[in-house]
Amino acid sequence: MNQASIRRFIFTLITGYLAIFGVQQIPYEFPNQWAVLIPVLIVVYIITVWLDGVFFKDDQPLEKLPASVTKANKKKSSKKSNGFGDT
């Protein structure tokens, strides 16, 4: 696991715990508490991933191709064809 995965996991645990604690503090008695907790935890995970992207933008992919390689690939793919059988 890399550092970003561990950070996101810990962040999700903390926010998930706070969400469960918040749902249990509601003064309404739910007939099925899991029917409320599962959607809340899904929303918490989505918000956690979004916030992780907002706060930690500095994590860049390690294998990024240089611009000259991507330009060479674009030149090769811009070949024009004149018909179905023409090469």
Coordinates of C-alpha atoms in Angstrom, one line a residue:
M1 CA 0.0 0.0 0.0
N2 CA 1.3 3.5 -0.8
Q3 CA 1.0 6.5 1.4
A4 CA -2.1 7.9 -0.3
S5 CA -4.0 4.7 0.2
I6 CA -3.1 4.5 3.9
R7 CA -4.1 8.2 4.4
R8 CA -7.4 7.7 2.6
F9 CA -8.1 4.6 4.7
I10 CA -7.5 6.4 8.0
F11 CA -9.5 9.4 6.8
T12 CA -12.4 7.1 5.9
L13 CA -12.3 5.4 9.2
I14 CA -12.4 8.7 11.1
T15 CA -15.3 10.2 9.1
G16 CA -17.1 6.8 9.1
Y17 CA -17.0 6.7 12.8
L18 CA -18.2 10.3 13.1
A19 CA -21.1 9.5 10.7
I20 CA -22.2 6.4 12.7
F21 CA -22.0 8.3 15.9
G22 CA -24.0 11.1 14.4
V23 CA -26.7 8.8 13.1
Q24 CA -27.0 7.1 16.5
Q25 CA -27.4 10.5 18.2
I26 CA -30.6 11.3 16.2
P27 CA -33.5 11.2 18.6
Y28 CA -35.6 9.1 16.1
E29 CA -35.8 5.3 16.5
F30 CA -35.2 3.6 13.1
P31 CA -36.8 0.2 12.5
N32 CA -33.8 -0.9 10.6
Q33 CA -30.7 1.1 11.5
W34 CA -28.5 -0.6 8.7
A35 CA -30.9 0.8 6.1
V36 CA -29.8 4.2 7.2
L37 CA -26.1 3.5 8.0
I38 CA -25.2 1.9 4.6
P39 CA -26.2 4.9 2.5
V40 CA -24.7 7.3 5.0
L41 CA -21.4 5.4 4.9
I42 CA -21.4 5.3 1.1
V43 CA -21.9 9.1 1.0
V44 CA -19.2 9.5 3.6
Y45 CA -16.8 7.5 1.5
I46 CA -17.5 9.6 -1.6
I47 CA -17.1 12.8 0.3
T48 CA -13.8 11.4 1.8
V49 CA -12.3 10.6 -1.6
W50 CA -13.3 14.0 -2.9
L51 CA -11.9 15.8 0.1
D52 CA -8.7 13.8 -0.1
G53 CA -8.3 15.0 -3.7
V54 CA -9.0 18.6 -2.7
F55 CA -6.5 18.6 0.2
F56 CA -3.7 16.5 -1.2
K57 CA -3.4 17.6 -4.9
D58 CA 0.4 17.2 -4.7
D59 CA 0.3 13.4 -5.3
Q60 CA 1.2 13.0 -9.0
P61 CA 1.4 9.7 -10.8
L62 CA 4.9 8.4 -10.8
E63 CA 5.0 7.2 -14.4
K64 CA 4.1 10.2 -16.5
L65 CA 5.2 10.2 -20.1
P66 CA 7.1 13.2 -21.4
A67 CA 5.4 15.5 -23.8
S68 CA 7.6 14.5 -26.8
V69 CA 6.4 10.9 -26.5
T70 CA 2.7 11.8 -26.5
K71 CA 3.3 14.2 -29.5
A72 CA 4.9 11.4 -31.5
N73 CA 2.0 9.1 -30.8
K74 CA -0.5 11.8 -32.0
K75 CA 1.4 12.2 -35.3
K76 CA 1.2 8.5 -36.0
S77 CA -2.5 8.3 -35.3
S78 CA -3.4 11.2 -37.5
K79 CA -3.0 9.1 -40.7
K80 CA -5.8 9.8 -43.2
S81 CA -7.4 7.0 -45.0
N82 CA -9.1 7.3 -48.4
G83 CA -11.5 4.4 -48.1
F84 CA -12.1 1.0 -46.6
G85 CA -9.4 -1.0 -48.4
D86 CA -6.8 1.8 -48.8
T87 CA -3.8 1.7 -46.4

